[in-house]
CSV table of C-alpha atoms in Angstrom, one decimal:
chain,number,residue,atom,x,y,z
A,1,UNK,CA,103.1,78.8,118.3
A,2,UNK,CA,102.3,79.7,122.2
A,3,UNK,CA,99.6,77.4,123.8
A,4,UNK,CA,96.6,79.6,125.0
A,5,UNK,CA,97.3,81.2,128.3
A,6,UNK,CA,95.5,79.1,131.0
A,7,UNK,CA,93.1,81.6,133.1
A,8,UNK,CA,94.9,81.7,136.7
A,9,UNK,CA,91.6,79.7,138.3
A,10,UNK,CA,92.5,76.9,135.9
A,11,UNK,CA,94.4,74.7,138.2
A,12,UNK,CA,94.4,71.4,138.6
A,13,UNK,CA,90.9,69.6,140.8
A,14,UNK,CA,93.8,68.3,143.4
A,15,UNK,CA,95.3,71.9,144.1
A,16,UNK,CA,94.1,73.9,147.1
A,17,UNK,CA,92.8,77.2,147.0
A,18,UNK,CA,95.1,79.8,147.6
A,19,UNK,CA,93.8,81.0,150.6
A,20,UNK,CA,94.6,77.8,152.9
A,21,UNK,CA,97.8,78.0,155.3
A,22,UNK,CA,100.3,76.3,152.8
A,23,UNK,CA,100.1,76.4,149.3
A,24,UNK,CA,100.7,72.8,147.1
A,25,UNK,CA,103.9,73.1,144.6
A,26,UNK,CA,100.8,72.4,141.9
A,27,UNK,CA,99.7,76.3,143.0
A,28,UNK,CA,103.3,77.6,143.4
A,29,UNK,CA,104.3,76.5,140.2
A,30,UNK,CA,101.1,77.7,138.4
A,31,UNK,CA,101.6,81.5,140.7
A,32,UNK,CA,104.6,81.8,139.2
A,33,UNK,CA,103.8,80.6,135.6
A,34,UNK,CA,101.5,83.5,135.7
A,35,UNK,CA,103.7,86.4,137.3
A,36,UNK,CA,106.4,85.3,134.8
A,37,UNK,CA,103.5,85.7,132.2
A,38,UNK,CA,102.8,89.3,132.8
A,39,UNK,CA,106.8,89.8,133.1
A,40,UNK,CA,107.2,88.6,129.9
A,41,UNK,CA,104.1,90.9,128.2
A,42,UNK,CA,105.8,93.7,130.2
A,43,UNK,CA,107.2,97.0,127.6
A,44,UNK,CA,110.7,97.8,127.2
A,45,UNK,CA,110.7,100.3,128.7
A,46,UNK,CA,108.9,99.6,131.7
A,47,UNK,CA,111.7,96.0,131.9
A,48,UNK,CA,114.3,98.3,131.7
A,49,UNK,CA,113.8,100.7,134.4
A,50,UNK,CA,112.9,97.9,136.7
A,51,UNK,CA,116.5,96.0,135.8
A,52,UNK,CA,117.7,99.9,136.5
A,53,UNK,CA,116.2,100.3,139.7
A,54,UNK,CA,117.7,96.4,141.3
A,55,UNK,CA,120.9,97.4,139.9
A,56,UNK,CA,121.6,100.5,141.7
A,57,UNK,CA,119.2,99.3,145.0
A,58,UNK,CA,121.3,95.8,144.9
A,59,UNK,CA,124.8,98.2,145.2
A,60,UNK,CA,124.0,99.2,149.0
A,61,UNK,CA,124.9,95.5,149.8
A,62,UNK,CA,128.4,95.9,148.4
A,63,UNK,CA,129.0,99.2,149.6
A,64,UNK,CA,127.7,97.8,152.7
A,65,UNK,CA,130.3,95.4,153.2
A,66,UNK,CA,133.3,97.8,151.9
A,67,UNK,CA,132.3,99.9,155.0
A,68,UNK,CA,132.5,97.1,157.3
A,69,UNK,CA,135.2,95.9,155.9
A,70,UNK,CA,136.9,99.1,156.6
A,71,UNK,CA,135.6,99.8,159.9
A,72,UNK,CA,136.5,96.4,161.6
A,73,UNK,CA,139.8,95.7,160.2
A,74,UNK,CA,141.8,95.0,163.2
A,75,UNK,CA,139.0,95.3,165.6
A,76,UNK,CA,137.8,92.3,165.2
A,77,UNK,CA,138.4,88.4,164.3
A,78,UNK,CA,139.4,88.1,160.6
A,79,UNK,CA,136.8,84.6,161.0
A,80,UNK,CA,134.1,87.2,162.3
A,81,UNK,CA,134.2,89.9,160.0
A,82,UNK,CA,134.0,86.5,157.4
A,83,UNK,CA,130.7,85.5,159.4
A,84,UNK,CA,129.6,89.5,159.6
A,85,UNK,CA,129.9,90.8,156.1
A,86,UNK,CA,127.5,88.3,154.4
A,87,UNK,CA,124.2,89.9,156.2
A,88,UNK,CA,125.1,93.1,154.8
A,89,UNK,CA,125.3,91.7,151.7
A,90,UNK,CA,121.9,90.4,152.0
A,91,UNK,CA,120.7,94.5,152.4
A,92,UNK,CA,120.8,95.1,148.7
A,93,UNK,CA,118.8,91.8,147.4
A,94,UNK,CA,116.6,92.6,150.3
A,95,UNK,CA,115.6,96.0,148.8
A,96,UNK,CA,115.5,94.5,145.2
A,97,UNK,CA,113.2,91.8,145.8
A,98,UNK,CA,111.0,93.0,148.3
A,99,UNK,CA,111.0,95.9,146.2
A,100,UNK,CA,109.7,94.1,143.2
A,101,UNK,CA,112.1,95.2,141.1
A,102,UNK,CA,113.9,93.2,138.2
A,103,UNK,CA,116.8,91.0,138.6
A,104,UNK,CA,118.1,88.4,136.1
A,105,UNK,CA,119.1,85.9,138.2
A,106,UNK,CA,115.2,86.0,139.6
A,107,UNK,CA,113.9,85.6,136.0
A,108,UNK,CA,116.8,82.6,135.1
A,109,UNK,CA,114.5,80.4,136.9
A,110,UNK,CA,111.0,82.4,136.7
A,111,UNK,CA,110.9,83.4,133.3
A,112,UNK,CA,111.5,80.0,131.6
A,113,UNK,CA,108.2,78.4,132.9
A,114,UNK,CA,105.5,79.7,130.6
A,115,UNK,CA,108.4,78.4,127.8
A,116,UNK,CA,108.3,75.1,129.6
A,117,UNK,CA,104.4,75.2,130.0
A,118,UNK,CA,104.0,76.1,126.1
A,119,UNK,CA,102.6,79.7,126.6
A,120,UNK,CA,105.7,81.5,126.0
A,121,UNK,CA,108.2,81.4,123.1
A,122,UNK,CA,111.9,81.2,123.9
A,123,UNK,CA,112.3,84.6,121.8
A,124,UNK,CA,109.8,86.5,124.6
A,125,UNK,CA,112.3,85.0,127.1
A,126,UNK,CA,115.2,86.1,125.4
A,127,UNK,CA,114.1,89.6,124.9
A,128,UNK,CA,113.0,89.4,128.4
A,129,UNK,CA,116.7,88.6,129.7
A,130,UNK,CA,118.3,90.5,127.5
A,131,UNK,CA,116.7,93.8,128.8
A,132,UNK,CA,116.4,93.1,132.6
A,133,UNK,CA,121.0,92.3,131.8
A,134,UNK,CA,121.6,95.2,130.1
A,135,UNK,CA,119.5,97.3,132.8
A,136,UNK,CA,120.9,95.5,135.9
A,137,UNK,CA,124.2,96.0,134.7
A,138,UNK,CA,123.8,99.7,133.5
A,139,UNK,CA,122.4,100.6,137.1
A,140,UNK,CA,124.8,98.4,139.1
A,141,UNK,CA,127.5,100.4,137.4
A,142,UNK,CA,126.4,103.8,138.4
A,143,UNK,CA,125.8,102.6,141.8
A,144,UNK,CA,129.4,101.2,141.9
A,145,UNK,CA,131.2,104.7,140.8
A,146,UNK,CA,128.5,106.6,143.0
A,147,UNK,CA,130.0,104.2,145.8
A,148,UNK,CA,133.5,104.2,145.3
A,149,UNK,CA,133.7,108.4,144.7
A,150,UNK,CA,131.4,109.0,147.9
A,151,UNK,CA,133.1,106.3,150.3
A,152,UNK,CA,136.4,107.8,149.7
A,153,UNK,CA,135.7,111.3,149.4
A,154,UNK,CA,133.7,110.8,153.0
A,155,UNK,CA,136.6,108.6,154.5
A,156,UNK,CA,134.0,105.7,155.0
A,157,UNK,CA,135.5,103.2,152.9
A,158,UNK,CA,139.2,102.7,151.9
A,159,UNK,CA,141.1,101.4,148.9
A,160,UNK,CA,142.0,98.1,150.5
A,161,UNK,CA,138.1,97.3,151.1
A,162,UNK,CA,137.2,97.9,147.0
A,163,UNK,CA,140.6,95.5,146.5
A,164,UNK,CA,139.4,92.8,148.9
A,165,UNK,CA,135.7,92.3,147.4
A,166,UNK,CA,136.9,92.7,143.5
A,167,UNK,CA,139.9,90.4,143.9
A,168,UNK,CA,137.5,87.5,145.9
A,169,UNK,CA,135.4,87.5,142.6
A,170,UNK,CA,138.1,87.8,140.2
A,171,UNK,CA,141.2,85.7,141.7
A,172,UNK,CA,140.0,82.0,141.2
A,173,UNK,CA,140.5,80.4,137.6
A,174,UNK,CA,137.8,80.5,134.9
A,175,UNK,CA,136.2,76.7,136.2
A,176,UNK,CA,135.4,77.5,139.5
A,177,UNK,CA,133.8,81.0,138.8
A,178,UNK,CA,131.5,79.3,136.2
A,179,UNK,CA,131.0,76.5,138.8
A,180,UNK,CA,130.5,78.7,141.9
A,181,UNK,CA,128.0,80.9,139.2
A,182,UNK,CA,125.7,78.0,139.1
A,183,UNK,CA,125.8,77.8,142.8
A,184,UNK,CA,124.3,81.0,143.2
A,185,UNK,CA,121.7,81.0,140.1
A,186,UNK,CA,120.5,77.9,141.8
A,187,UNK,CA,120.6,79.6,144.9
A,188,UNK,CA,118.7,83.1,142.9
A,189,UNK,CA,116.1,80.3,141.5
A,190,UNK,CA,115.2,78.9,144.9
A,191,UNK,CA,114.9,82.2,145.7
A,192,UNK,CA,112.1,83.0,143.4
A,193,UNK,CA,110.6,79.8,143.8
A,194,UNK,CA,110.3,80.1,147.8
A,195,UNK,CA,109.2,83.6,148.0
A,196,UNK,CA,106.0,82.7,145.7
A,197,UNK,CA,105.1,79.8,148.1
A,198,UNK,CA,105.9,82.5,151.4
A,199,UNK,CA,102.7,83.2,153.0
A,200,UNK,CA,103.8,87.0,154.0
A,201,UNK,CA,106.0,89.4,153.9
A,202,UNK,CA,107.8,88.5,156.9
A,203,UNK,CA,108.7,84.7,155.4
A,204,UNK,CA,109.8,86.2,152.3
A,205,UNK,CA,112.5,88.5,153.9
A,206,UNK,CA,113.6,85.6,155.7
A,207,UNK,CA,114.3,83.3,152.7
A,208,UNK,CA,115.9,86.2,151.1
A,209,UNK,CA,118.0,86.8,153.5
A,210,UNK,CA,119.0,83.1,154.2
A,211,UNK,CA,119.8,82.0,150.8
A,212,UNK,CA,121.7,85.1,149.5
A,213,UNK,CA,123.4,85.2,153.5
A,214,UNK,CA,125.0,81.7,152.0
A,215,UNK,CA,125.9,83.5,148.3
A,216,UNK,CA,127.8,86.1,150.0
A,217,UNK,CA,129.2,83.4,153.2
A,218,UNK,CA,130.7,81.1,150.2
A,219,UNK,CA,131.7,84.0,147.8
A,220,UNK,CA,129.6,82.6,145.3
A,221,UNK,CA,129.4,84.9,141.9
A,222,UNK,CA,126.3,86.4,141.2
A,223,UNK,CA,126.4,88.5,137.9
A,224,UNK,CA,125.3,91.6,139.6
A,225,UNK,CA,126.3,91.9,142.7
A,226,UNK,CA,129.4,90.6,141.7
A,227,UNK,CA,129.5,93.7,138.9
A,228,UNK,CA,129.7,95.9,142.0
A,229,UNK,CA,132.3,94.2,143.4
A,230,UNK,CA,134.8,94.2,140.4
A,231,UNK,CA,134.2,97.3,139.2
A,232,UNK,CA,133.8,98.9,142.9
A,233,UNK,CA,138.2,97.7,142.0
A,234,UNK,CA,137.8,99.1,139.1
A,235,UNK,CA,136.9,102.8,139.8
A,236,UNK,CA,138.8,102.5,143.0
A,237,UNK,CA,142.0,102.1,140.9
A,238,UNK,CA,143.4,99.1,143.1
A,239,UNK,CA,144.3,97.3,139.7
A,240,UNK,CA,141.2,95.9,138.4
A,241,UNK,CA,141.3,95.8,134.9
A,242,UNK,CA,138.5,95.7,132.3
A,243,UNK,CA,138.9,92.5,130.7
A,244,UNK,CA,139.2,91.0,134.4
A,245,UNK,CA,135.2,92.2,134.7
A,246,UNK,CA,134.6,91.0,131.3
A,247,UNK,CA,136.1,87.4,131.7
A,248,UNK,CA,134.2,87.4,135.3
A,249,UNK,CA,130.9,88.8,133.6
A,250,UNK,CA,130.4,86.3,131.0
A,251,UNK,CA,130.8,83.3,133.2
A,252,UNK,CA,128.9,84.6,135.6
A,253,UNK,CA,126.0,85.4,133.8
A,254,UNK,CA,126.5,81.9,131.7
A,255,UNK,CA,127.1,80.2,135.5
A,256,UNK,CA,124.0,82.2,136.9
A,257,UNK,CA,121.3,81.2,134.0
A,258,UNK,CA,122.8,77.2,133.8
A,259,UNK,CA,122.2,77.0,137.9
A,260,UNK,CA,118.7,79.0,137.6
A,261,UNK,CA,117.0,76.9,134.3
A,262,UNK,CA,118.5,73.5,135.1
A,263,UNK,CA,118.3,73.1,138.6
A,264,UNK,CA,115.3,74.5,139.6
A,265,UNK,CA,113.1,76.0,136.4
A,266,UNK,CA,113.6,72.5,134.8
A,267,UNK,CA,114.0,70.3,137.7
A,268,UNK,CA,110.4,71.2,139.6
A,269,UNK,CA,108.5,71.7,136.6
A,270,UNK,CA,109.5,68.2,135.3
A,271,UNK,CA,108.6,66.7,138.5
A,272,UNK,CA,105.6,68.1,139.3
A,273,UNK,CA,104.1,67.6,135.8
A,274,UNK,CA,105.1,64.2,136.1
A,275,UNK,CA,103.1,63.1,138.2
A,276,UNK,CA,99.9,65.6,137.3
């Protein structure tokens, strides 16, 4: 059975309170044990219209770069469209998580911390990533066909652009998509991690930006975004099949939770209860 939830002033006689300049990682750790907390005592239905709500907001960042993509082709450097196209893809997890919505690469590393502080069974955390999946990838899919039938009927966005971002996510071999996956759910859990210890808003769109700029500079595949990316191929019938989604989706989403749980969730909650 669950330990007892701790009462959020129960932190340990070392920590500082939270209103001093910079927080300890004894008071991030224990924030976000809490927010996950509520996250995980959170309805169905109110889980799945927050996954809803990041997975159509988190589309603008694809769509985003399918314009620009478009719109410089020829006009400029090939190496700085490369360098340009990754802050756009920073728009859509800016809306998402300064937005508060849901997004499952967020709760990979968030989520598993009550489980890991005893106040949580792994079934809560389950149910709780099963729905926020299912909702991202529901609402990321509407966003994508939205997308692709408005940027072509409006001349904004051609063919070649839906080709170019489905076939980066879907052309390398099954070990380096699960292996670039973990890069970006490691990337997602440091997310989560440094925009509970930002002081203001201000920091916090800073550290998004920075850490999903270097997702989308690398190609790394995140689950979601990525969904609008393959199927924005998909719709856009430039030869992106189904099972090529599929085979990306599972090891994303596998890649995604591994880089989350283990390197971050698991890592900074083994060290700093080792030496509290």
């Amino acid at each position: 059975m669950p330990k007892a939830a701790k009462p959020v002033a129960d932190v340990a006689a070392h920590d500082r309170p939270l209103d001093e300049p910079q927080k300890n990682y004894h008071t991030v750790l224990q924030q976000q044990i809490v927010q996950a907390e509520e996250e995980l005592r959170r309805p169905a239905p109110a889980l799945l219209l927050s996954g809803l709500t990041a997975g159509l907001d988190i589309g603008f960042g694809p769509f985003a770069m399918a314009v620009v993509l478009t719109l410089t082709r020829g006009a400029i450097s090939p190496a700085l469209q490369q360098l340009l196209l990754p802050n756009f893809y920073a728009v859509g997890f800016l809306f998402v998580v300064l937005g508060r919505s849901a997004l499952f690469t967020e709760h990979t590393a968030s989520a598993i911390q009550p489980v890991l502080d005893g106040r949580a069974s792994i079934v809560s955390l389950l149910r709780l990533w099963g729905l926020v999946l299912a909702a991202n990838i529901v609402g990321a899919t509407i966003m994508t066909w939205f997308s692709v039938r408005m940027g072509l009927a409006l001349h904004i966005v051609d063919a070649d652009a839906f080709r170019a971002l489905a076939d980066r996510m879907t052309a390398p071999s099954s070990g380096i998509i699960f292996c670039s996956a973990i890069g970006a759910g490691w990337l997602m859990g440091l997310l989560s991690w440094l925009t509970v210890a930002a002081r203001d808003t201000t920091a916090q769109f800073l550290i998004v930006w920075m850490t999903t700029f270097i997702i989308g500079l690398a190609g790394l595949h995140h689950s979601i975004a990525g969904t609008v990316e393959v199927l924005g191929g998909f719709f856009a019938h430039t030869g992106t099949t189904l099972p090529d989604y599929l085979h990306f989706l599972i090891l994303a989403v596998l890649g995604n939770a591994v880089g989350g749980t283990v390197f971050v969730a698991a890592l900074k909650y083994s060290h700093i209860k080792a030496v509290s």
